[in-house]
mmCIF file of C-alpha atoms and ligand atoms in Angstrom:
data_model
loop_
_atom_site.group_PDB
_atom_site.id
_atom_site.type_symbol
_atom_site.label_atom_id
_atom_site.label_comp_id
_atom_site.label_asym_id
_atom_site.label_seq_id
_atom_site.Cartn_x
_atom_site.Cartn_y
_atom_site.Cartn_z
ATOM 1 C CA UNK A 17 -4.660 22.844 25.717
ATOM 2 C CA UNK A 18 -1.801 20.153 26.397
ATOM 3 C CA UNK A 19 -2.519 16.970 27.796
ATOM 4 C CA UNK A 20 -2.383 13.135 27.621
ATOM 5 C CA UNK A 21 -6.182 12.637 27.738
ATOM 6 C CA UNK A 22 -6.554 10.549 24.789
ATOM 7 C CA UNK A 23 -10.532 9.864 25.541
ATOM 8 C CA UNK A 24 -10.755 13.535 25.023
ATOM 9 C CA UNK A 25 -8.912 13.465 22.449
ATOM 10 C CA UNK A 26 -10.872 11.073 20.273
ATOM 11 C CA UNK A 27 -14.059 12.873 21.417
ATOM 12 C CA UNK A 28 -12.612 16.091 19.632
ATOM 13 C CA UNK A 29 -11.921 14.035 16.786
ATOM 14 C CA UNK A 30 -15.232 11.717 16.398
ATOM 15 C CA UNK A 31 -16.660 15.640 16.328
ATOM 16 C CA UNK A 32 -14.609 16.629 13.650
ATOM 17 C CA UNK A 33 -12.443 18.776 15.394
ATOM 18 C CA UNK A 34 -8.054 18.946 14.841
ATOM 19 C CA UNK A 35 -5.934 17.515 17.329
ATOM 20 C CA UNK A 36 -2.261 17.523 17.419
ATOM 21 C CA UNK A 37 -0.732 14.027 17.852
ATOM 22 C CA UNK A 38 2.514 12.872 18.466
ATOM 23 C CA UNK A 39 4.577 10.430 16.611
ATOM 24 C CA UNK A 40 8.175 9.192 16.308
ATOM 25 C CA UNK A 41 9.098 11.333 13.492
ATOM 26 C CA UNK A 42 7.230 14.596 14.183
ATOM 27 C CA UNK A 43 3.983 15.883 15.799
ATOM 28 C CA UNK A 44 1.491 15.607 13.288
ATOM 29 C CA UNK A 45 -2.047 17.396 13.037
ATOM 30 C CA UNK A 46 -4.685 15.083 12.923
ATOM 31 C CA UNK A 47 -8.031 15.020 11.653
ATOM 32 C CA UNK A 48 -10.763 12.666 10.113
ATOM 33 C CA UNK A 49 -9.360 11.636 6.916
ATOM 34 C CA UNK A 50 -13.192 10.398 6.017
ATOM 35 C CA UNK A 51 -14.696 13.936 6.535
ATOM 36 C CA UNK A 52 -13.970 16.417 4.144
ATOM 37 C CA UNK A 53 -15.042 19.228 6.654
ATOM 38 C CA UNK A 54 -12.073 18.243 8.995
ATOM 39 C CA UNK A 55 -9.618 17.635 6.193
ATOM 40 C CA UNK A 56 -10.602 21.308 4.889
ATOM 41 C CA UNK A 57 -9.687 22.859 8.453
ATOM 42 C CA UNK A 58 -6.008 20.976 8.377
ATOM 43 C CA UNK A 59 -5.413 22.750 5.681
ATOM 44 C CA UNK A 60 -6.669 26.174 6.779
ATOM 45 C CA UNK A 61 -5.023 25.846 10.279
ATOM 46 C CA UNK A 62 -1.899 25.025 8.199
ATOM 47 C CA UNK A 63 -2.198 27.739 5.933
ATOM 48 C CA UNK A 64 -1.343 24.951 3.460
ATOM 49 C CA UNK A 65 -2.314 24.959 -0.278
ATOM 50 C CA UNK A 66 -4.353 22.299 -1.220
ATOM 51 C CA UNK A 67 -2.325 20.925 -3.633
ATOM 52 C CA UNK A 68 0.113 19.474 -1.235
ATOM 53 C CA UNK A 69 -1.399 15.977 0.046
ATOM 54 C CA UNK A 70 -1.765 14.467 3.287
ATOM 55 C CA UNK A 71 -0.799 11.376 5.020
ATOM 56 C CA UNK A 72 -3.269 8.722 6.126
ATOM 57 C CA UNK A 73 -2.713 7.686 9.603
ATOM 58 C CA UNK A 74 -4.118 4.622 11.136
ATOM 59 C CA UNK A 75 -2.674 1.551 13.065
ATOM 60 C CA UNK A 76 -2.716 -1.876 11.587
ATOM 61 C CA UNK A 77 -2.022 -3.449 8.152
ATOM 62 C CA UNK A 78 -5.530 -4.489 8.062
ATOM 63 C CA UNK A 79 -7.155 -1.354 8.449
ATOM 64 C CA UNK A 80 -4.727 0.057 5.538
ATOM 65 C CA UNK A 81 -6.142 -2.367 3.399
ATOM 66 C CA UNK A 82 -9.453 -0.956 3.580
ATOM 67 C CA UNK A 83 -8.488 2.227 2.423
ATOM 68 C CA UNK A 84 -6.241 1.133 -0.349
ATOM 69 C CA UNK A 85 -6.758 -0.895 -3.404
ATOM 70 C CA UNK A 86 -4.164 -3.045 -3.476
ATOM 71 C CA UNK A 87 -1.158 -3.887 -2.014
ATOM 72 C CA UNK A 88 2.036 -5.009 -4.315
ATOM 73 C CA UNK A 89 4.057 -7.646 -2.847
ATOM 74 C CA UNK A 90 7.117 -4.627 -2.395
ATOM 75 C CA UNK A 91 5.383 -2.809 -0.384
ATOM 76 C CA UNK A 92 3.317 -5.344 2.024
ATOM 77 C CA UNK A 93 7.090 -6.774 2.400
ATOM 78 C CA UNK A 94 8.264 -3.045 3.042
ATOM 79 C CA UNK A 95 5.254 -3.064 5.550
ATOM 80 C CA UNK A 96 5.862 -5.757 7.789
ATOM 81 C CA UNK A 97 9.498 -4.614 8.236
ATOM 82 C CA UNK A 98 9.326 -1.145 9.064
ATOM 83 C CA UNK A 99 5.784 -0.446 10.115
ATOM 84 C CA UNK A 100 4.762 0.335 12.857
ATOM 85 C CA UNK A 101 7.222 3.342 12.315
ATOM 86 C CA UNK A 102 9.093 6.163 9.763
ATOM 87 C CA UNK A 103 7.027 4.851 6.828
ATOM 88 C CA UNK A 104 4.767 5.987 3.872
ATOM 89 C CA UNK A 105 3.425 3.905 1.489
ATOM 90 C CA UNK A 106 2.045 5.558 -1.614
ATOM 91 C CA UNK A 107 -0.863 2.863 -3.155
ATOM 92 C CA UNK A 108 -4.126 3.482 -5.244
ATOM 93 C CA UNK A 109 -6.448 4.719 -2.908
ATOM 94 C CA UNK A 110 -10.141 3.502 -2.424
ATOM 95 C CA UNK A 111 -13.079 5.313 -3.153
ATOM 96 C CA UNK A 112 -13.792 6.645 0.409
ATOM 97 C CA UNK A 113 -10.766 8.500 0.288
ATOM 98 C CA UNK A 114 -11.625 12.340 0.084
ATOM 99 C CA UNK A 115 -10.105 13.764 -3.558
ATOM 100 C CA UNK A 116 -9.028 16.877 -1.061
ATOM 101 C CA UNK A 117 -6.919 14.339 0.932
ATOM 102 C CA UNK A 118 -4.749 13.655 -2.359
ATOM 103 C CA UNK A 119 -5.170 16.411 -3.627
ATOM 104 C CA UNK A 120 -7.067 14.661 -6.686
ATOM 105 C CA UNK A 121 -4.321 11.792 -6.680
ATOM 106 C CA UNK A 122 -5.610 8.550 -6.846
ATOM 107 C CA UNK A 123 -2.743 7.299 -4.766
ATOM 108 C CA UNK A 124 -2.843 7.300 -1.285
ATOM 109 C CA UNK A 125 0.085 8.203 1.087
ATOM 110 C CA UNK A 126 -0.434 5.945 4.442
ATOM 111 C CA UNK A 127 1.330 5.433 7.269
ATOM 112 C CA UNK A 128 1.086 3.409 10.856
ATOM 113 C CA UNK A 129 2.848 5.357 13.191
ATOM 114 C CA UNK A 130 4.844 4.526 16.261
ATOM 115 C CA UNK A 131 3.974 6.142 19.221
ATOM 116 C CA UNK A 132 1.962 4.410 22.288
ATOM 117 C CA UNK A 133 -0.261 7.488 22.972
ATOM 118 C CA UNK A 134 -1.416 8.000 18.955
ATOM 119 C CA UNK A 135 -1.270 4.119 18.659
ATOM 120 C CA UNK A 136 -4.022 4.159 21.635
ATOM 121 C CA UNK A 137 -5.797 6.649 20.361
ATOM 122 C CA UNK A 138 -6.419 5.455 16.501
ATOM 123 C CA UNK A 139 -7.176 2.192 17.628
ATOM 124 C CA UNK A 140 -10.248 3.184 19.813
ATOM 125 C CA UNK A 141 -11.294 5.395 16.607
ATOM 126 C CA UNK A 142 -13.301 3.634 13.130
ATOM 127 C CA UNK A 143 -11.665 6.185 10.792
ATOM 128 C CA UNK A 144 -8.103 7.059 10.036
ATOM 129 C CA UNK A 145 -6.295 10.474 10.226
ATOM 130 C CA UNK A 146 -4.465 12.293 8.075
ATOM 131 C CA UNK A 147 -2.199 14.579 9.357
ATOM 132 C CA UNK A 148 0.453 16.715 8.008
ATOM 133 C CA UNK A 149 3.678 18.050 10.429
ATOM 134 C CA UNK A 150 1.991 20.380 12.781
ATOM 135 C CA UNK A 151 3.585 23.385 11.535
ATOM 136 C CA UNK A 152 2.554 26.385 9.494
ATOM 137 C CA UNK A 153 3.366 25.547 5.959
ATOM 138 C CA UNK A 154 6.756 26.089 4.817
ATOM 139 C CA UNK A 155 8.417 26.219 8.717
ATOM 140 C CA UNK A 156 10.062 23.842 10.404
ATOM 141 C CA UNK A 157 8.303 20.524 11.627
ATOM 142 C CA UNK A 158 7.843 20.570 15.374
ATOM 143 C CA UNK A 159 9.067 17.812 17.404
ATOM 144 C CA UNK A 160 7.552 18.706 21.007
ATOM 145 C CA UNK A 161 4.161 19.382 22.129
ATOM 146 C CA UNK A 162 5.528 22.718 22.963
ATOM 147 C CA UNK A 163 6.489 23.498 19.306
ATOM 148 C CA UNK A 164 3.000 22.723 18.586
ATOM 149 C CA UNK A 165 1.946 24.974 21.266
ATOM 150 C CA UNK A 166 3.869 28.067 20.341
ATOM 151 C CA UNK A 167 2.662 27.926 16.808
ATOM 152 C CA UNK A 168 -1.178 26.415 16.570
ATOM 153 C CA UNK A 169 -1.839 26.617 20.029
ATOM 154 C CA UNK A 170 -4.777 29.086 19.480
ATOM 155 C CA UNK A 171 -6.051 27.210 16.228
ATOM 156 C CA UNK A 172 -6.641 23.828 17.480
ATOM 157 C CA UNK A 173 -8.369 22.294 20.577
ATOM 158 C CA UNK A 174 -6.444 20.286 21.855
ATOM 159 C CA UNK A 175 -2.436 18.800 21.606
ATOM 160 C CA UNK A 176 -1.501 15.473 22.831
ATOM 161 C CA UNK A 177 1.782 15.505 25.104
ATOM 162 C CA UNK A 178 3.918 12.333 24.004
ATOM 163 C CA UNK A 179 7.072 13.860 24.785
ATOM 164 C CA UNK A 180 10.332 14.988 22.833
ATOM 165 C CA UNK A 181 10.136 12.976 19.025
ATOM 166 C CA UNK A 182 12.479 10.025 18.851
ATOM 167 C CA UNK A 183 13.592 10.220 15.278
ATOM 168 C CA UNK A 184 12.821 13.620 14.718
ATOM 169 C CA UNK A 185 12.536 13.607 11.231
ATOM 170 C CA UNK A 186 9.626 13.063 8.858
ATOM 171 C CA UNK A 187 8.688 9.688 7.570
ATOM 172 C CA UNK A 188 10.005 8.283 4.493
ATOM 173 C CA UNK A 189 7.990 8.143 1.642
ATOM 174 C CA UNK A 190 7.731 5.215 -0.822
ATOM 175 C CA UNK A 191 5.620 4.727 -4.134
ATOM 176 C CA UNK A 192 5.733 2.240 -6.547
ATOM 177 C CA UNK A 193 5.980 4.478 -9.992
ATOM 178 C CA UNK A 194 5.756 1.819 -12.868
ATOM 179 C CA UNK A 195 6.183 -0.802 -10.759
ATOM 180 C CA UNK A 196 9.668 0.266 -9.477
ATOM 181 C CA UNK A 197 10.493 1.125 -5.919
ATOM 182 C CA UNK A 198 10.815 5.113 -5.579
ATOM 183 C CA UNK A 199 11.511 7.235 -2.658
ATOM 184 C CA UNK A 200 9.622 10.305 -3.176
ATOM 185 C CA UNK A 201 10.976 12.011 0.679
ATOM 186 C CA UNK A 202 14.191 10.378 2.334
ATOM 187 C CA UNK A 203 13.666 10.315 5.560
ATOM 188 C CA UNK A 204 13.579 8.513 9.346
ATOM 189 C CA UNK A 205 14.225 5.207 7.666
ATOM 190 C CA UNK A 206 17.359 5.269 5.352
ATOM 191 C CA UNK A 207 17.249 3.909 1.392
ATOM 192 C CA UNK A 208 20.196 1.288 2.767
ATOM 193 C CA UNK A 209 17.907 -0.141 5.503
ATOM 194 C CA UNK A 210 15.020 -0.012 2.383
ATOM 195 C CA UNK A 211 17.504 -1.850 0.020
ATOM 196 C CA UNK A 212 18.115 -4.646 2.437
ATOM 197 C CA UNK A 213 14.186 -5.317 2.536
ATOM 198 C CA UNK A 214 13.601 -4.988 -1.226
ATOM 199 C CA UNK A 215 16.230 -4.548 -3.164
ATOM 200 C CA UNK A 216 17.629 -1.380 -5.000
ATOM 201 C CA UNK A 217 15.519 1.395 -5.170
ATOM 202 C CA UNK A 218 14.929 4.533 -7.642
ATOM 203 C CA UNK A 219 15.234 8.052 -6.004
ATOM 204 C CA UNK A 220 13.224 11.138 -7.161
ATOM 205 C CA UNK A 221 14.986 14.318 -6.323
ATOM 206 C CA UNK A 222 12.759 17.188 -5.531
ATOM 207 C CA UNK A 223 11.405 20.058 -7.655
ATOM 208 C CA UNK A 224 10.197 23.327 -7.427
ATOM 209 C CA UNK A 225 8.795 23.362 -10.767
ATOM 210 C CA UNK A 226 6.527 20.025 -10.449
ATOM 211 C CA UNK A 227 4.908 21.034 -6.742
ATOM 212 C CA UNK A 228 2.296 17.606 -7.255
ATOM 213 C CA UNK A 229 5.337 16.058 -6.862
ATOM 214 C CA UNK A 230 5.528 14.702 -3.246
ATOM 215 C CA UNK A 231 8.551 15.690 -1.115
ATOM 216 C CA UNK A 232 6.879 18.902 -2.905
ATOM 217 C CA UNK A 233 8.689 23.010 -3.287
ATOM 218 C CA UNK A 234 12.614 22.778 -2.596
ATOM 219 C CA UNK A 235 12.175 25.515 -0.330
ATOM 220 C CA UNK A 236 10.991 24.174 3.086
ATOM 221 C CA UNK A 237 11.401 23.276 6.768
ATOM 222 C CA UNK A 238 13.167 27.135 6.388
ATOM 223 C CA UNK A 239 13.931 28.853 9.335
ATOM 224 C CA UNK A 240 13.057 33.014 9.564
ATOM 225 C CA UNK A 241 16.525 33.903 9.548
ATOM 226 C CA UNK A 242 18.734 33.346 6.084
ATOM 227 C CA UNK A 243 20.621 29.570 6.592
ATOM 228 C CA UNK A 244 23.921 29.371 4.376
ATOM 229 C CA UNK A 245 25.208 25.848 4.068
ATOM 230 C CA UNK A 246 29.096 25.565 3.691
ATOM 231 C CA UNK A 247 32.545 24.470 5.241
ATOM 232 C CA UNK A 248 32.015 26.472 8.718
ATOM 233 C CA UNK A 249 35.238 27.418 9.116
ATOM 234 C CA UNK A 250 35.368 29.055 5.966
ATOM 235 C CA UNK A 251 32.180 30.606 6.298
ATOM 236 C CA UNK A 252 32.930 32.147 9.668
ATOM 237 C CA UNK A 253 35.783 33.854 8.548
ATOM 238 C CA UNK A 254 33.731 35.560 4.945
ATOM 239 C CA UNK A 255 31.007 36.842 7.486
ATOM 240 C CA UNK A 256 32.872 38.481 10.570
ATOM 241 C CA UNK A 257 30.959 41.259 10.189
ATOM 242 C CA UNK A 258 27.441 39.475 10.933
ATOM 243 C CA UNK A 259 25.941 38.241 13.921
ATOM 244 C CA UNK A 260 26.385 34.485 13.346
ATOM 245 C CA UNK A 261 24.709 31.469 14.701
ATOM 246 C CA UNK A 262 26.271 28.178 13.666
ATOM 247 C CA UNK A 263 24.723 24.525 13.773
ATOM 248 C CA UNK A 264 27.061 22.380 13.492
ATOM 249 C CA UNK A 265 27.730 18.462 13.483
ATOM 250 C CA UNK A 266 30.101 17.923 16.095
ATOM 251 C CA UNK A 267 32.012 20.855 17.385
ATOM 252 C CA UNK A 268 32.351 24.303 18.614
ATOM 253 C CA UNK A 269 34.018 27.032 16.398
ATOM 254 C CA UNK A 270 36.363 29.453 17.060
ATOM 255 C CA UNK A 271 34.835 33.288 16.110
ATOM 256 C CA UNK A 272 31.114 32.814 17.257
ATOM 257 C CA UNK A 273 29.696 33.572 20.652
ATOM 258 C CA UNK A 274 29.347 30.059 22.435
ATOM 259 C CA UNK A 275 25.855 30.672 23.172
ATOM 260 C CA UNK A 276 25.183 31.308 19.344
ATOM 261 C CA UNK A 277 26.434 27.676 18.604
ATOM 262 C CA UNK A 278 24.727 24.549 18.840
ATOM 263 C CA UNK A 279 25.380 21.040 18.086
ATOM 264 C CA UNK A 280 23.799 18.002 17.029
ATOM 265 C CA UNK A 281 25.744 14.975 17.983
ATOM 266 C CA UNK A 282 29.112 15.551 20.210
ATOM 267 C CA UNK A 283 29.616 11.625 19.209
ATOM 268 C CA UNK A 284 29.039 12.269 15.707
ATOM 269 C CA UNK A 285 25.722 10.010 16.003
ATOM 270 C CA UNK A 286 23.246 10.871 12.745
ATOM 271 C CA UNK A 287 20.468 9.285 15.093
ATOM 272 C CA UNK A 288 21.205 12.098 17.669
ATOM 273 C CA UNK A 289 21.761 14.302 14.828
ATOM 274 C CA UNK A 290 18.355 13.897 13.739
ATOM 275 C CA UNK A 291 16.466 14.366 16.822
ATOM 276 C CA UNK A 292 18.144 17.427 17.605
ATOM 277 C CA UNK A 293 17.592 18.563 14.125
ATOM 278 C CA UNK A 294 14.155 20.559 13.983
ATOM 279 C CA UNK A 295 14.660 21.966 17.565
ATOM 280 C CA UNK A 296 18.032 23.284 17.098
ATOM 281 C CA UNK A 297 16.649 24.821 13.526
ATOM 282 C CA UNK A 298 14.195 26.395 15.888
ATOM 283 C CA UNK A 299 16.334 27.251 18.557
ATOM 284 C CA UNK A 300 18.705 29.543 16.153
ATOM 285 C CA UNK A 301 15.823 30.987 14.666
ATOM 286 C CA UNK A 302 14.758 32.598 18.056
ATOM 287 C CA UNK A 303 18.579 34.209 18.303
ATOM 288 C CA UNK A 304 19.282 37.580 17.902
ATOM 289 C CA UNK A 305 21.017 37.141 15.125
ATOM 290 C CA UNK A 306 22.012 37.978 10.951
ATOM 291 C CA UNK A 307 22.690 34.338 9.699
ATOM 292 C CA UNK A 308 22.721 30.767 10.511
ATOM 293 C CA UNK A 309 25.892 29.221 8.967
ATOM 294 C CA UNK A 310 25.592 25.433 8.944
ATOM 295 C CA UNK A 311 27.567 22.564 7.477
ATOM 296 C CA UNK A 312 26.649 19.135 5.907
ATOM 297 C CA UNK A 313 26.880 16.028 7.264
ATOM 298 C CA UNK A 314 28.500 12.537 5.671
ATOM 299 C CA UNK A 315 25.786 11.834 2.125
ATOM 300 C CA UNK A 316 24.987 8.159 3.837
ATOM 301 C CA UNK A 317 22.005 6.472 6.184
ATOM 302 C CA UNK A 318 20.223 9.393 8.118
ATOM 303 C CA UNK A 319 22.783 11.587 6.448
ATOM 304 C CA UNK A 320 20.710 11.633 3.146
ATOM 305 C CA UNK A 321 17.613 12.647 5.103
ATOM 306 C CA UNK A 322 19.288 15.910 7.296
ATOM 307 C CA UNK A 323 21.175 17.087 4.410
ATOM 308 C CA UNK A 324 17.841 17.233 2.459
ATOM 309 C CA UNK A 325 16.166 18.926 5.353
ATOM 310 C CA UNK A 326 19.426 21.536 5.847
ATOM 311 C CA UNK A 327 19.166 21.826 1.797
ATOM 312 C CA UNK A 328 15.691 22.759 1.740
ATOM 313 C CA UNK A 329 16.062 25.168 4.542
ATOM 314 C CA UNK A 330 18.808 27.199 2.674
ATOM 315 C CA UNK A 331 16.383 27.484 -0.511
ATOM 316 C CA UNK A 332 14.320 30.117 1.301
HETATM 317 O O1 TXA B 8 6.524 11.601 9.424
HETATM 318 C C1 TXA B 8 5.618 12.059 8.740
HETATM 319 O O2 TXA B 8 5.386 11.673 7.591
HETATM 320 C C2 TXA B 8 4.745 13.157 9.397
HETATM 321 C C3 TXA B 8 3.969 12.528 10.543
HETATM 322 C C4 TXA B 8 2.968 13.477 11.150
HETATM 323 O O3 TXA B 8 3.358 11.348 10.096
HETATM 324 N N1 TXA B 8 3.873 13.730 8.431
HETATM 325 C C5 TXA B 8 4.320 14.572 7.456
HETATM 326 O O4 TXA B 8 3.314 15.100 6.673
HETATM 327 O O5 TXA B 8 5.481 14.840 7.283
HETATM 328 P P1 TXA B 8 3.518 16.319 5.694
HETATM 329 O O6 TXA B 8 2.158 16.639 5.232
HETATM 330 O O7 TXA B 8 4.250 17.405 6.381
HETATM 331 O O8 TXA B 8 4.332 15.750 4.519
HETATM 332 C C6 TXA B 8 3.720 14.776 3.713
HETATM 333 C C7 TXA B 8 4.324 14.698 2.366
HETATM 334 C C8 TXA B 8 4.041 15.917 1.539
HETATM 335 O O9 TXA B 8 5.256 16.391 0.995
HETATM 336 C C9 TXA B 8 3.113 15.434 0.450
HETATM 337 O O10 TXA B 8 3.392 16.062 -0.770
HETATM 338 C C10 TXA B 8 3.383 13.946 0.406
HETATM 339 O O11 TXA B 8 3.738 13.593 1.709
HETATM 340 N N2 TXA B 8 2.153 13.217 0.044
HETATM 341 C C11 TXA B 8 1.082 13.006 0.814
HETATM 342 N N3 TXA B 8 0.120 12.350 0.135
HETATM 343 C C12 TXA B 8 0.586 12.162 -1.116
HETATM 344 C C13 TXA B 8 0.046 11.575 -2.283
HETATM 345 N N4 TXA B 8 -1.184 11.064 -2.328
HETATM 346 N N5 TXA B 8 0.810 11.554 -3.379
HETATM 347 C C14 TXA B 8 2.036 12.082 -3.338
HETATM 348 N N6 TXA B 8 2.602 12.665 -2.268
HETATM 349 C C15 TXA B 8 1.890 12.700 -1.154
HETATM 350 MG MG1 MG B 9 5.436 18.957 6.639
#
């Protein structure tokens, strides 16, 4: 069911049941990140191994510091800046932490999240919630309620209804590796907004071969249907033969069906870009179609974070 009944919605919860919540970056599904019997059921609903981790959801800096250990001066600076909003802190986690939650980590990956609705809702609760992207493993993070819907609908009670996602991609994720700023996932907040706060920053690239690593397998957020990254007029013209379906930055091309094109920013916004991200992934993915030829956009700001995501969903 879809709704905006957030006393339900805790009820479900404070039972141990899954609900879907929205947040600015992506719908997330949310249990109790104190009861291992929830946290086991995220990961079944997601089809999800358990060696991929979850976030820790809850909604003020004082609350995180009951889960965690400690707090380096980095990251409480990092907090008050950007939270509440597209950030994960990674920080040694406290003892009433499930191992399943980090996957046998003892670092934590937490996160306040901006949204009213899941802002209500986890402050009238006295646990947190972790919740991963409320897709099946490997697909495409959803960004309505109705994503949610089409996918776990049948697997999980309930699905709160906070509308379209603002920022539309996943948070960004931040540890502390030696003592040294490192962004494990770019993501809604850029490493140049991060660098202002604290300074320059170390970035981990992903790996396919290290899967503890967070950011985790290279091949993700994939769409059904093959995606080929490239110059799009170039790639047009090599696969006449196919049934194409472009997503591209800006503009139309010449050689594809209008209706097979779609586009993320007409004003060349990355903000825009990003929001329409996920959806448009989605959208092609429903077309009767061979291919989805897409293109790159400019390696800066929210750049970084949807060429990772188009990247990653031409690995498949
Ligand atoms: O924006 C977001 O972060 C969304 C919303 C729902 O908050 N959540 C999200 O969760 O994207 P998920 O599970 O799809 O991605 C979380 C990533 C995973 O790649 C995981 O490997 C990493 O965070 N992660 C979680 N806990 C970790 C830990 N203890 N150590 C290292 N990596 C961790
Ligand atoms: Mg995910």
């Amino acid at each position: 069911m879809i709704g905006t009944d957030i006393n339900h919605a805790a009820h479900l919860l404070k039972e141990g049941k899954l609900v879907a919540i929205p947040t600015e970056t992506v719908y997330g599904l949310a249990g109790n990140a104190l009861d291992e019997q929830a946290v086991t059921q995220i990961f079944a609903v997601k089809n999800r191994p358990t060696f991929d981790p979850l976030i820790v959801h809850t909604d003020s800096i004082h609350k995180v510091k009951k889960l965690v250990q400690q707090m380096p001066i980095t990251a409480l600076d990092l907090a008050n800046h950007f939270w509440a909003g597209a950030l994960t802190l990674l920080l040694p986690k406290r003892e009433l932490i499930p191992d399943l939650v980090t996957s046998g980590s003892p670092l934590v990956a937490v996160r306040i999240p901006n949204h009213p609705l899941t802002l209500q809702l986890l402050s009238s609760l006295d646990f947190p919630l972790a919740a991963p992207s409320a897709n099946p493993f490997g697909y495409i993070s959803p960004t309505t309620a109705q994503h949610v819907e089409a996918q776990l609908g049948d697997k999980i009670p309930y699905i709160i209804d906070g509308g379209a996602c603002i920022l539309g991609l996943e948070s960004t994720i931040v540890g502390f590796e030696g003592g040294i700023p490192t962004i494990y996932r770019k993501g809604g907040i850029s490493i140049e907004a991060i660098e202002q706060v604290i300074g320059e920053v170390q970035v981990k690239e992903h790996s396919s071969s290290n899967p503890q690593a967070p950011g985790m397998l290279k091949s993700h957020y994939a769409p059904r249907i093959p995606l080929v990254l490239g110059d799009l007029v170039k790639l047009i013209q090599k696969n006449k033969r196919k049934r194409l379906g472009v997503l591209s930055f800006q503009k139309y091309h010449l050689g594809v069906p209008i209706h097979h094109q779609l586009i993320l920013s007409k004003q060349g916004d990355m903000a825009e870009a990003a929001q329409n991200l996920f959806a448009a992934m989605r959208q092609l993915d429903t077309m009767d179609i061979d291919m989805i030829v897409a293109e790159l956009l400019p390696e800066r700001e929210l750049g970084r974070a949807i060429n990772d995501r188009l990247r990653r969903a031409a690995a498949h």
